[in-house]
Short mmCIF file of C-alpha atoms and ligand atoms in Angstrom, two decimals:
data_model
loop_
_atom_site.label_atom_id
_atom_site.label_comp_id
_atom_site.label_asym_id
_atom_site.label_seq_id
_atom_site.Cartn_x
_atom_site.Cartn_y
_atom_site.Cartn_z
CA UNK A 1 -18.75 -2.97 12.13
CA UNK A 2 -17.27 -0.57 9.34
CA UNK A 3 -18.88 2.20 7.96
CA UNK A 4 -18.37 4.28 5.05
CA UNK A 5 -19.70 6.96 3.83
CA UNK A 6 -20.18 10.20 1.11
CA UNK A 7 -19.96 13.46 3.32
CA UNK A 8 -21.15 16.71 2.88
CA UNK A 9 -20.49 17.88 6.01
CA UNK A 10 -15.93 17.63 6.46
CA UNK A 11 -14.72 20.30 4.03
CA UNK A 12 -17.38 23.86 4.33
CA UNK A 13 -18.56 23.22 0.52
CA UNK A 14 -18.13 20.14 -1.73
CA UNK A 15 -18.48 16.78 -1.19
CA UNK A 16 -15.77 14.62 -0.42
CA UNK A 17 -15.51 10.84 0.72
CA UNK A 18 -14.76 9.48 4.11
CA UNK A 19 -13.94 6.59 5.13
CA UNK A 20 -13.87 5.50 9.05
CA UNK A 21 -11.26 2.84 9.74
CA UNK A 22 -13.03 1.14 13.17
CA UNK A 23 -10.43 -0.65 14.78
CA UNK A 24 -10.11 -2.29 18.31
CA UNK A 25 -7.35 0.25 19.26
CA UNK A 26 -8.21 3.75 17.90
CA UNK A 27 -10.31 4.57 14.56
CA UNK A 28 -9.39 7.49 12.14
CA UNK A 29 -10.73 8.90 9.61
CA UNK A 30 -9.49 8.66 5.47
CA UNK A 31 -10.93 11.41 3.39
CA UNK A 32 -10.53 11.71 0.02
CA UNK A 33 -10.80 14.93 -1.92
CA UNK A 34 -9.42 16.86 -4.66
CA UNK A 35 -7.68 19.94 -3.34
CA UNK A 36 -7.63 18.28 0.61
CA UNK A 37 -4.04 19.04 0.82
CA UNK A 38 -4.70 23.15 1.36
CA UNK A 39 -7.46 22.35 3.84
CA UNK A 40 -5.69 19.94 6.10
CA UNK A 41 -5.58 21.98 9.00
CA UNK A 42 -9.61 22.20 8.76
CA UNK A 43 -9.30 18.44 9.78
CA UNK A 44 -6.60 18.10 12.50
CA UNK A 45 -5.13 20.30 15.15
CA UNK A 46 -1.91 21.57 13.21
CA UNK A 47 -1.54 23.78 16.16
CA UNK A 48 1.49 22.70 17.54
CA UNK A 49 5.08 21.29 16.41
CA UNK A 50 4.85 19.50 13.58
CA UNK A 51 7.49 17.40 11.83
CA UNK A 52 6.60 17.14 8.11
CA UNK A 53 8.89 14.50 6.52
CA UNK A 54 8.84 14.08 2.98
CA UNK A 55 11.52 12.93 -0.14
CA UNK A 56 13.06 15.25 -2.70
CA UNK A 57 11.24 12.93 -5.63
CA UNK A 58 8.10 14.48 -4.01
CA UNK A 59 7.00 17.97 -4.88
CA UNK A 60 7.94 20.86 -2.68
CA UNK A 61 4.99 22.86 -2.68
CA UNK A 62 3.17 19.74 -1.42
CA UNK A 63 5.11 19.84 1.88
CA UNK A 64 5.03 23.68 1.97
CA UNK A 65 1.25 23.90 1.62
CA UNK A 66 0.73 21.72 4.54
CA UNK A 67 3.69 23.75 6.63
CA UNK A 68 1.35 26.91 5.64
CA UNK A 69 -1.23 25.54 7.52
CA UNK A 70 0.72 24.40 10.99
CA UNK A 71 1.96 26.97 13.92
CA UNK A 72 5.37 25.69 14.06
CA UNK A 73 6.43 23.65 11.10
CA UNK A 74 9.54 21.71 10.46
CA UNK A 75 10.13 20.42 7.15
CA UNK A 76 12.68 17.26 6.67
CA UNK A 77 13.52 15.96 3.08
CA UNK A 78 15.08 12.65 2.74
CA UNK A 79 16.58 11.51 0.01
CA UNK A 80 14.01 9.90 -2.77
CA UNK A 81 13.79 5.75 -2.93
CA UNK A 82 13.95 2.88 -0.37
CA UNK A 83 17.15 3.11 0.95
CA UNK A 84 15.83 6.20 2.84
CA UNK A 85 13.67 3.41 4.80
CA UNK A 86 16.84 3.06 6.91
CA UNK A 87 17.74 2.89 10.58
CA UNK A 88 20.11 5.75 9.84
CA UNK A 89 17.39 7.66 8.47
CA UNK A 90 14.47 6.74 10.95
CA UNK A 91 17.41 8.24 13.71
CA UNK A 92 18.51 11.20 12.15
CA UNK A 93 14.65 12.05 11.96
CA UNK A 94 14.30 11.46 16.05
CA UNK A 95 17.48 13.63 16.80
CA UNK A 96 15.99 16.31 14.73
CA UNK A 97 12.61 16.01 17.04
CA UNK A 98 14.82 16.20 20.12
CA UNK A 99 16.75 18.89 19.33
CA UNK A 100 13.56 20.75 18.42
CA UNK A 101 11.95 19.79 21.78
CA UNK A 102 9.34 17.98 20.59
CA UNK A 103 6.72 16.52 23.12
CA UNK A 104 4.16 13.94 23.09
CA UNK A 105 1.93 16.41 22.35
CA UNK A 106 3.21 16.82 18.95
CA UNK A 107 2.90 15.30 15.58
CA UNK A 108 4.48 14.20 12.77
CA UNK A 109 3.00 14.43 8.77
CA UNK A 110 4.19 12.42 5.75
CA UNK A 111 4.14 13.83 2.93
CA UNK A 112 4.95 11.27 -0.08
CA UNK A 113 4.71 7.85 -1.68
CA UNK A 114 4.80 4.47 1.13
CA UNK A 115 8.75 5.53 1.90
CA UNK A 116 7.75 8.14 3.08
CA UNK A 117 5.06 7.46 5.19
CA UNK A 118 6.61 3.94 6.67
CA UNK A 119 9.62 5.84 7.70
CA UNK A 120 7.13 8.73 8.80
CA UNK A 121 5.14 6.31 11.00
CA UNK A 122 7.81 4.68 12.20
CA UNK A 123 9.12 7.89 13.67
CA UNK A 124 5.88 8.59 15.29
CA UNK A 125 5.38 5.40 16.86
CA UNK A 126 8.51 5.17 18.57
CA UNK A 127 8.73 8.63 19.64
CA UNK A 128 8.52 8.87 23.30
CA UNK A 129 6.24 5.20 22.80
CA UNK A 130 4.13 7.55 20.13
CA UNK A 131 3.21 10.66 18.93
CA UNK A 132 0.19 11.61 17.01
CA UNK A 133 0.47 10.76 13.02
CA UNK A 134 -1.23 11.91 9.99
CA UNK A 135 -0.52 10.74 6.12
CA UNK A 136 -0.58 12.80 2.94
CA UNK A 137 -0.16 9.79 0.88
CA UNK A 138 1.12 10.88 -2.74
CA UNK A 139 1.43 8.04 -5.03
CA UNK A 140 -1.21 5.48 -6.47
CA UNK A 141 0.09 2.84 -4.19
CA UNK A 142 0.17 4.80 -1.09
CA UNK A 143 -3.27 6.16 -2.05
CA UNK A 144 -4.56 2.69 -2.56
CA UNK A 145 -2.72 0.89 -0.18
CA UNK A 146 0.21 1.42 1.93
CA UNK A 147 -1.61 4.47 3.60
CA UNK A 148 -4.00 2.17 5.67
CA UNK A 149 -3.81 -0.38 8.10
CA UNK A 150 -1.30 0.70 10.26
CA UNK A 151 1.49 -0.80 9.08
CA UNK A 152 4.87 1.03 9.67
CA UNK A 153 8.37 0.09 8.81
CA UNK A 154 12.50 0.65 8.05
CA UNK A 155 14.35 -1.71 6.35
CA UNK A 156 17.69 -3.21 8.27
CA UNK A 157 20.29 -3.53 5.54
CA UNK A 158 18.94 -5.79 3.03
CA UNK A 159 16.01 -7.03 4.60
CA UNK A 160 12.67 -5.41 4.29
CA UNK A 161 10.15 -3.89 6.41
CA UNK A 162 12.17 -6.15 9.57
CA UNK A 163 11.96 -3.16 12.26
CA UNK A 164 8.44 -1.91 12.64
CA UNK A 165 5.62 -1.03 14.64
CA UNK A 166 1.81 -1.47 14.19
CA UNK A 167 0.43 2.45 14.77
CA UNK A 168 -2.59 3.74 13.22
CA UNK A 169 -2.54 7.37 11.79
CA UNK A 170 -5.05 10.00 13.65
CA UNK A 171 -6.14 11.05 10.08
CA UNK A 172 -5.34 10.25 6.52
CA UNK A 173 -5.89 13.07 3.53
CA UNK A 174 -5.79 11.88 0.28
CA UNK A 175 -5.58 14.35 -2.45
CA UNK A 176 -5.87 13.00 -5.70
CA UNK A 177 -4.47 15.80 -7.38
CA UNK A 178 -1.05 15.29 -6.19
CA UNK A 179 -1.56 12.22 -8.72
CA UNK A 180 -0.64 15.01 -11.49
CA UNK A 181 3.26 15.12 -11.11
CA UNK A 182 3.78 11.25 -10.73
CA UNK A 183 5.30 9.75 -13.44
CA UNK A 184 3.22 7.63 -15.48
CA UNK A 185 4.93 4.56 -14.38
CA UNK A 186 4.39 5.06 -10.78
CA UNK A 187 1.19 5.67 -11.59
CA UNK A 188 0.36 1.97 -13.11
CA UNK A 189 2.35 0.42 -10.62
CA UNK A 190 0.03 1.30 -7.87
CA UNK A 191 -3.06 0.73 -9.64
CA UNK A 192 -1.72 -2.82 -9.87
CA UNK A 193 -3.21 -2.49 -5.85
CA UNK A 194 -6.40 -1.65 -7.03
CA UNK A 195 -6.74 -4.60 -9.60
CA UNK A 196 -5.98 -6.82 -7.08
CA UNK A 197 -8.87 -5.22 -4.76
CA UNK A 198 -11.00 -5.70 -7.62
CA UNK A 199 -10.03 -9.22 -8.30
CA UNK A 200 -10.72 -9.61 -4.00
CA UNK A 201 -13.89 -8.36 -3.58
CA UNK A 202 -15.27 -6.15 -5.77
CA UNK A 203 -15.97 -6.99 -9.82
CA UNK A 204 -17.58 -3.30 -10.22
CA UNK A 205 -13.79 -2.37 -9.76
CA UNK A 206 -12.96 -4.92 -11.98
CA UNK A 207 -15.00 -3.57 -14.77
CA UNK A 208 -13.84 -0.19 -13.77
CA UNK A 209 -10.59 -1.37 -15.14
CA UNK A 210 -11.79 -2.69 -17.97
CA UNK A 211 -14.16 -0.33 -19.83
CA UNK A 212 -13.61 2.89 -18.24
CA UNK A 213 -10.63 5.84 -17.78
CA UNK A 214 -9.08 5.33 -15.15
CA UNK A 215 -7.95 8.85 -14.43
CA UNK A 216 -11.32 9.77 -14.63
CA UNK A 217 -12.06 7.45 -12.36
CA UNK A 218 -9.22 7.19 -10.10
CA UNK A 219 -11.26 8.57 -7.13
CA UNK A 220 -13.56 6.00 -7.41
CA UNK A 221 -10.92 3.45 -8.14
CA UNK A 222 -9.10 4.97 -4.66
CA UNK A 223 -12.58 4.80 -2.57
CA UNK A 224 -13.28 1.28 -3.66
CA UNK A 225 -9.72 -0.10 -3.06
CA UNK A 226 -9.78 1.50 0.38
CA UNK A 227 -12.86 -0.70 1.27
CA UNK A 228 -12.12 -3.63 0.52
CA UNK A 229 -8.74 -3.03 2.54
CA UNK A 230 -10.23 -1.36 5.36
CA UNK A 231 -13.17 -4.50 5.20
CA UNK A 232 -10.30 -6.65 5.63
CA UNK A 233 -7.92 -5.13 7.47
CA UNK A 234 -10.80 -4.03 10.28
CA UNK A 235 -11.56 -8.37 10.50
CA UNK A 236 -8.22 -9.34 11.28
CA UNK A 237 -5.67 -5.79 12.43
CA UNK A 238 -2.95 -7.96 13.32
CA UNK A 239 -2.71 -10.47 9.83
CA UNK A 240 -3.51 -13.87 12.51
CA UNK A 241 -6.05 -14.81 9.55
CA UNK A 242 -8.23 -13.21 6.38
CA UNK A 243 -5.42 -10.40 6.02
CA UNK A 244 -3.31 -12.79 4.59
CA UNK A 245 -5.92 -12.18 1.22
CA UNK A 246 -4.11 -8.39 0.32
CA UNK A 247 -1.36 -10.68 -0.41
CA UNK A 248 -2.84 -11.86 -3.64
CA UNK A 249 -0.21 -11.88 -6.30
CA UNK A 250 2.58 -11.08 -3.49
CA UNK A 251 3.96 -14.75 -2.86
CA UNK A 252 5.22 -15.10 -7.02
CA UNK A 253 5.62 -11.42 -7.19
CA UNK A 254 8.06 -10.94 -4.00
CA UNK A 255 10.01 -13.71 -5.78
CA UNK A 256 9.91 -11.39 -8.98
CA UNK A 257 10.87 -8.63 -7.17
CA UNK A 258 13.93 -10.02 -5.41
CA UNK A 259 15.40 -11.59 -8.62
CA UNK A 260 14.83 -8.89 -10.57
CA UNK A 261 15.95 -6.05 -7.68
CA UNK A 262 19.09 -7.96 -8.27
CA UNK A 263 19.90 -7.34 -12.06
CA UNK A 264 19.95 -3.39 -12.03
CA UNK A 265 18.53 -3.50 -15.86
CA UNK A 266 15.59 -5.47 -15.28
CA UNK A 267 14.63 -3.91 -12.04
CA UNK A 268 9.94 -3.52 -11.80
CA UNK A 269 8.40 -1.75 -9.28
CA UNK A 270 6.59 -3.38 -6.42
CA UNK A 271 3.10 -3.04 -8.34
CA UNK A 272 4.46 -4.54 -11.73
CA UNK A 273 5.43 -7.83 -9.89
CA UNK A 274 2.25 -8.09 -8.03
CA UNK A 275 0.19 -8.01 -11.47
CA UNK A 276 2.73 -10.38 -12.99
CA UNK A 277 1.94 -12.76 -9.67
CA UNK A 278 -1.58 -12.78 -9.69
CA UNK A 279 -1.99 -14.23 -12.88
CA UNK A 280 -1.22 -17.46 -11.80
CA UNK A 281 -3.81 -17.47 -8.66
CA UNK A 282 -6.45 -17.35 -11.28
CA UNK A 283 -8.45 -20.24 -11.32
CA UNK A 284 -9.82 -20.03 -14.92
CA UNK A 285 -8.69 -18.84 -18.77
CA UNK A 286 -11.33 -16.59 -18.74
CA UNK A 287 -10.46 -14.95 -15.61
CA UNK A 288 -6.56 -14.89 -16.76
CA UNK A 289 -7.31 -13.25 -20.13
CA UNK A 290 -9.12 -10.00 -18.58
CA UNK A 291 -6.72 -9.65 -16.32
CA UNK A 292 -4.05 -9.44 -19.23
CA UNK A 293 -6.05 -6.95 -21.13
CA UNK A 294 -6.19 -4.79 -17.98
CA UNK A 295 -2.58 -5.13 -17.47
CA UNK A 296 -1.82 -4.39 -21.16
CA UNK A 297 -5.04 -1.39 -20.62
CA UNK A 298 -2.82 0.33 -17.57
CA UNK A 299 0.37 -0.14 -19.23
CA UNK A 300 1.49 -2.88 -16.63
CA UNK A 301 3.94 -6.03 -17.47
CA UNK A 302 2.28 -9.11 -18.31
CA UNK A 303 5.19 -11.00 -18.78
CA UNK A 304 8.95 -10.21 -18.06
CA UNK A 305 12.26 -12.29 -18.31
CA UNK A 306 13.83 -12.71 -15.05
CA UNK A 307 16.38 -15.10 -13.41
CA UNK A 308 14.68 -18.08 -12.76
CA UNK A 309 17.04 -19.73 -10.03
CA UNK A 310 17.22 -16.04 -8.21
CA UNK A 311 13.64 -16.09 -8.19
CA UNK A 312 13.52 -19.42 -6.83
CA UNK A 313 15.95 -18.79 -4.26
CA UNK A 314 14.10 -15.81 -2.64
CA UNK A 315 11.01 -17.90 -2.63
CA UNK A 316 12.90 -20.59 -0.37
CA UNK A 317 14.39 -17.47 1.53
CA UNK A 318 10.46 -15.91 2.45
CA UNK A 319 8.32 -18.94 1.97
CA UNK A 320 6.09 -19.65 4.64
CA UNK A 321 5.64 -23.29 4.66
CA UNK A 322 4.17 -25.12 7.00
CA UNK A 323 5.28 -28.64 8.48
CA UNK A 324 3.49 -30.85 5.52
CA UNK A 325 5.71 -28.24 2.83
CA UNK A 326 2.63 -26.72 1.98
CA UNK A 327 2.28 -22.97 1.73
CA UNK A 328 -0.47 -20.47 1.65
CA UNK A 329 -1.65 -18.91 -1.36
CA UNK A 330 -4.81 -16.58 -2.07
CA UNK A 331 -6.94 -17.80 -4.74
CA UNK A 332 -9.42 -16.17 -7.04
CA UNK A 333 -11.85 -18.57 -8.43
CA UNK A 334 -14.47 -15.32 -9.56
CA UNK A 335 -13.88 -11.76 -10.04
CA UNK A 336 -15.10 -10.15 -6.68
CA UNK A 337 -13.99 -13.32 -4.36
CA UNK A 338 -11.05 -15.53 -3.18
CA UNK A 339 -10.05 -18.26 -1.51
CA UNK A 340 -7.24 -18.42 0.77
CA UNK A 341 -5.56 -22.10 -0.20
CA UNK A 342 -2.60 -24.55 1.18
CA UNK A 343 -0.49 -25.72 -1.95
CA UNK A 344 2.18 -28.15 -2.19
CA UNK A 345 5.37 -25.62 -2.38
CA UNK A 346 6.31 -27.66 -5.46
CA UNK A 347 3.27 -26.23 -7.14
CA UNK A 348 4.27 -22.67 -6.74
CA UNK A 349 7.58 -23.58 -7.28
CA UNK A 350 6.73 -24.91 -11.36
CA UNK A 351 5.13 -21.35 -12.00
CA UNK A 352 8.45 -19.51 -10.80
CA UNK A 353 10.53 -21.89 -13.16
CA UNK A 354 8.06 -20.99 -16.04
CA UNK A 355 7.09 -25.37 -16.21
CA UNK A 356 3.30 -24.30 -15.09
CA UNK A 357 1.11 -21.26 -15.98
CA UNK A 358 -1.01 -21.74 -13.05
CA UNK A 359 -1.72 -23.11 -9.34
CA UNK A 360 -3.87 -25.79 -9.96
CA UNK A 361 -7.71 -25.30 -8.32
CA UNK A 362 -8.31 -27.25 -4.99
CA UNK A 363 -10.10 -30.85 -5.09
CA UNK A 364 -13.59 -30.11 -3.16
CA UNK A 365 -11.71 -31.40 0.19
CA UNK A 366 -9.00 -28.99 0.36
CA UNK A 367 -11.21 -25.99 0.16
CA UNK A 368 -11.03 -23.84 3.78
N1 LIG B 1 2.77 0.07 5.05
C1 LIG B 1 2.21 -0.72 4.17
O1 LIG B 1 1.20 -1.35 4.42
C2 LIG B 1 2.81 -0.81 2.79
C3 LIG B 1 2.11 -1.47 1.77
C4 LIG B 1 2.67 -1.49 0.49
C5 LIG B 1 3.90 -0.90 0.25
N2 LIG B 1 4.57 -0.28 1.27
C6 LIG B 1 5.86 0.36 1.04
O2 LIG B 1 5.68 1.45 0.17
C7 LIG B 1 6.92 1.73 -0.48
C8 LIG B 1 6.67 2.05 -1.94
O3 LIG B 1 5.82 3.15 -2.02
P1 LIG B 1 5.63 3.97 -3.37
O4 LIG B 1 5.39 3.05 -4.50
O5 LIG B 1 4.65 5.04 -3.07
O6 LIG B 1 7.09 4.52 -3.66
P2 LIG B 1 7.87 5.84 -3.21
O7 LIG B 1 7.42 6.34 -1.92
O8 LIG B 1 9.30 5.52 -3.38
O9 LIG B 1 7.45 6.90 -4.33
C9 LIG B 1 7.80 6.66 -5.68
C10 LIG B 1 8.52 7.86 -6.29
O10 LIG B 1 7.57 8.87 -6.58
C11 LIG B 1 7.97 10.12 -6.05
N3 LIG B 1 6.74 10.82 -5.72
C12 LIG B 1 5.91 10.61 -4.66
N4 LIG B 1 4.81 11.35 -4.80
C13 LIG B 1 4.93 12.05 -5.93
C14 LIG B 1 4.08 12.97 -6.61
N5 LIG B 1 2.87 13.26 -6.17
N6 LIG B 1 4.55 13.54 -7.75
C15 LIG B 1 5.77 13.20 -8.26
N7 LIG B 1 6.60 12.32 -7.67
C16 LIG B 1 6.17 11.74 -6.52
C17 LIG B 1 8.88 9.78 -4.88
O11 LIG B 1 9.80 10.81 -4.66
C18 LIG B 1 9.56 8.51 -5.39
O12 LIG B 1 10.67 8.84 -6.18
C19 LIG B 1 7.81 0.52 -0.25
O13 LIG B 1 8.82 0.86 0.66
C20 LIG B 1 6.87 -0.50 0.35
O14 LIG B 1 7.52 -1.37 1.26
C21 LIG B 1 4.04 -0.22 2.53
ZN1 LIG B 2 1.78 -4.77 -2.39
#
């Protein structure tokens, strides 16, 4: 069973919110507090060789106020963007550990947006079969999302996230005020995350969005996200079944992502496709129309012109179908709950190629 809680008791002074991820293999903790990044080494035993990888986009002080806090600290900063999710990369990182002597008694920190901490976690997990790792997450969607469930990944040339490992972090520390220094865009792109939480399983995020600042809010907004992932993600670790749900607005808005990845002046971020691909996976008008005023709210896309046939070939290239040509899509028939459904691919197909607006809702039968 999960369980989450508001904690007096981590930092000496102040509250700050903790979340326990209780999984099968190992749990960890997630806290969340403004000003957590100084205090890291209250948390975690920093007392020993630490590899702190982070990307020249990222602050500096950010990595040099958690290598303050460790005995014997070794910085590494890639280069900024996904093409430092690489197998070059991920290697260069290990021969730097082996040269330093690192043992398996050691740890590794990322400090930075999801690059960052795939790459990072990848580099723990296959060092000597796994060294400890902890996440600074620094970006909305890292915050919100990439920084849990255990997920770890390069890229092998143009394919994503192929070479990977499952391996849980021994402690995540999110600091919203590293927020600050990310541009504006980055910042709405991850939210997009957090919408799609809301739209999940929880309609008090949902109205978050809608009536309320966000960056007011946004530790709320990060709590609340985490919990419906970590409810998820603690159900099903290794995505056999209900994980399959954080990929709400991810089948259209790969697609989106691919075509428009392709055409260097139309290129969105990850988070701006997945709000453009959840609109069709809402089952009503009603539903569709506060979504677009929360989009148009956080400054996200609601529509965007992108090559239809590229689109629709990256679809065939990552569709999942299954024998009958159907493919799995996550519904949301309410704010705060969702379906997962089987559609005919043709279905998804007609929203890519702009001749639908929407999936159609199941008949009664189909329902799982
Ligand atoms: N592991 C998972 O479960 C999971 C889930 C979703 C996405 N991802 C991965 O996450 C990656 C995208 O992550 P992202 O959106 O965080 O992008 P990112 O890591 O590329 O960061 C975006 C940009 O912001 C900069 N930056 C980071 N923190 C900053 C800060 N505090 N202030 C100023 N600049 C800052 C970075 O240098 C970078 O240029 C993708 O590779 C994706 O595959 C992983
Ligand atoms: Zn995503």
């Amino acid at each position: 069973m999960s369980q989450c809680e508001t904690v007096g008791s981590v930092f000496k002074g102040g509250e700050s919110m903790r979340l326990t991820m209780r999984l099968a293999e190992r749990s960890y903790d997630i806290i969340i507090k403004q000003g957590s990044l100084k205090r890291i080494g209250e948390l975690v035993n920093l007392n020993r060789k630490v590899l702190i990888v982070t990307d020249n986009g990222v602050p500096a002080t950010y990595s040099q106020t958690v290598a303050a806090q460790c005995k014997q600290p070794y910085i590494e900063t890639v280069e900024q963007g996904e093409q430092s999710k690489s197998i070059a990369v991920w290697q260069q990182l290990l021969c730097r550990m082996v040269e330093l002597n690192f043992t398996r008694g050691d740890a590794v920190v990322a400090v930075g947006g999801g690059v960052v901490g795939d790459l990072a976690g990848f580099v723990a997990a296959s060092y000597m079969r796994g060294v400890d790792f902890i996440n600074v997450p620094t970006t909305t969607l890292s915050q919100i999302d990439s920084s849990i469930g255990g997920k770890t990944a390069v890229n092998l040339e143009k394919t994503k996230n192929i070479v990977g490992a499952f391996w849980q972090p021994r402690l995540v520390v999110i600091d919203p005020d590293t927020l600050k220094t990310l541009s504006k865009r980055h910042y709405a792109a991850g939210l997009a995350e957090a919408v799609k939480a809301g739209f999940l399983a929880d309609s008090e995020l949902v109205r978050i969005f809608e009536e309320e600042d966000c960056e007011e809010y946004i530790e709320q907004i990060i709590y609340r996200s985490l919990i419906v992932k970590k409810n998820i993600v603690e159900r099903d670790e290794r995505e056999t079944g209900d994980r399959a749900a954080l990929n709400l607005g991810h089948t259209i808005g790969h697609a989106i992502e691919s075509a428009c990845s392709l055409q260097a002046d139309r290129a969105l971020y990850h988070g701006e496709c997945v709000a453009l691909g959840m609109v069709p996976m809402l089952e009503s008008e009603a539903l569709c129309n506060q979504l677009i005023a929360i989009c148009k709210r956080l400054g996200l896309p609601t529509e965007c012109d992108y090559d239809k046939q590229l689109a629709l070939a990256a679809m065939r290239h990552d569709k999942k179908t299954d024998v009958s040509g159907a493919i799995k899509v996550v519904k949301i028939p309410k704010a705060g709950m969702f379906r997962l459904d089987k559609v005919p691919f043709e279905q998804v197909e007609a929203v890519l190629l702009g001749t639908a607006d929407q999936i159609p809702a199941p008949k009664k039968e189909e329902e799982e």
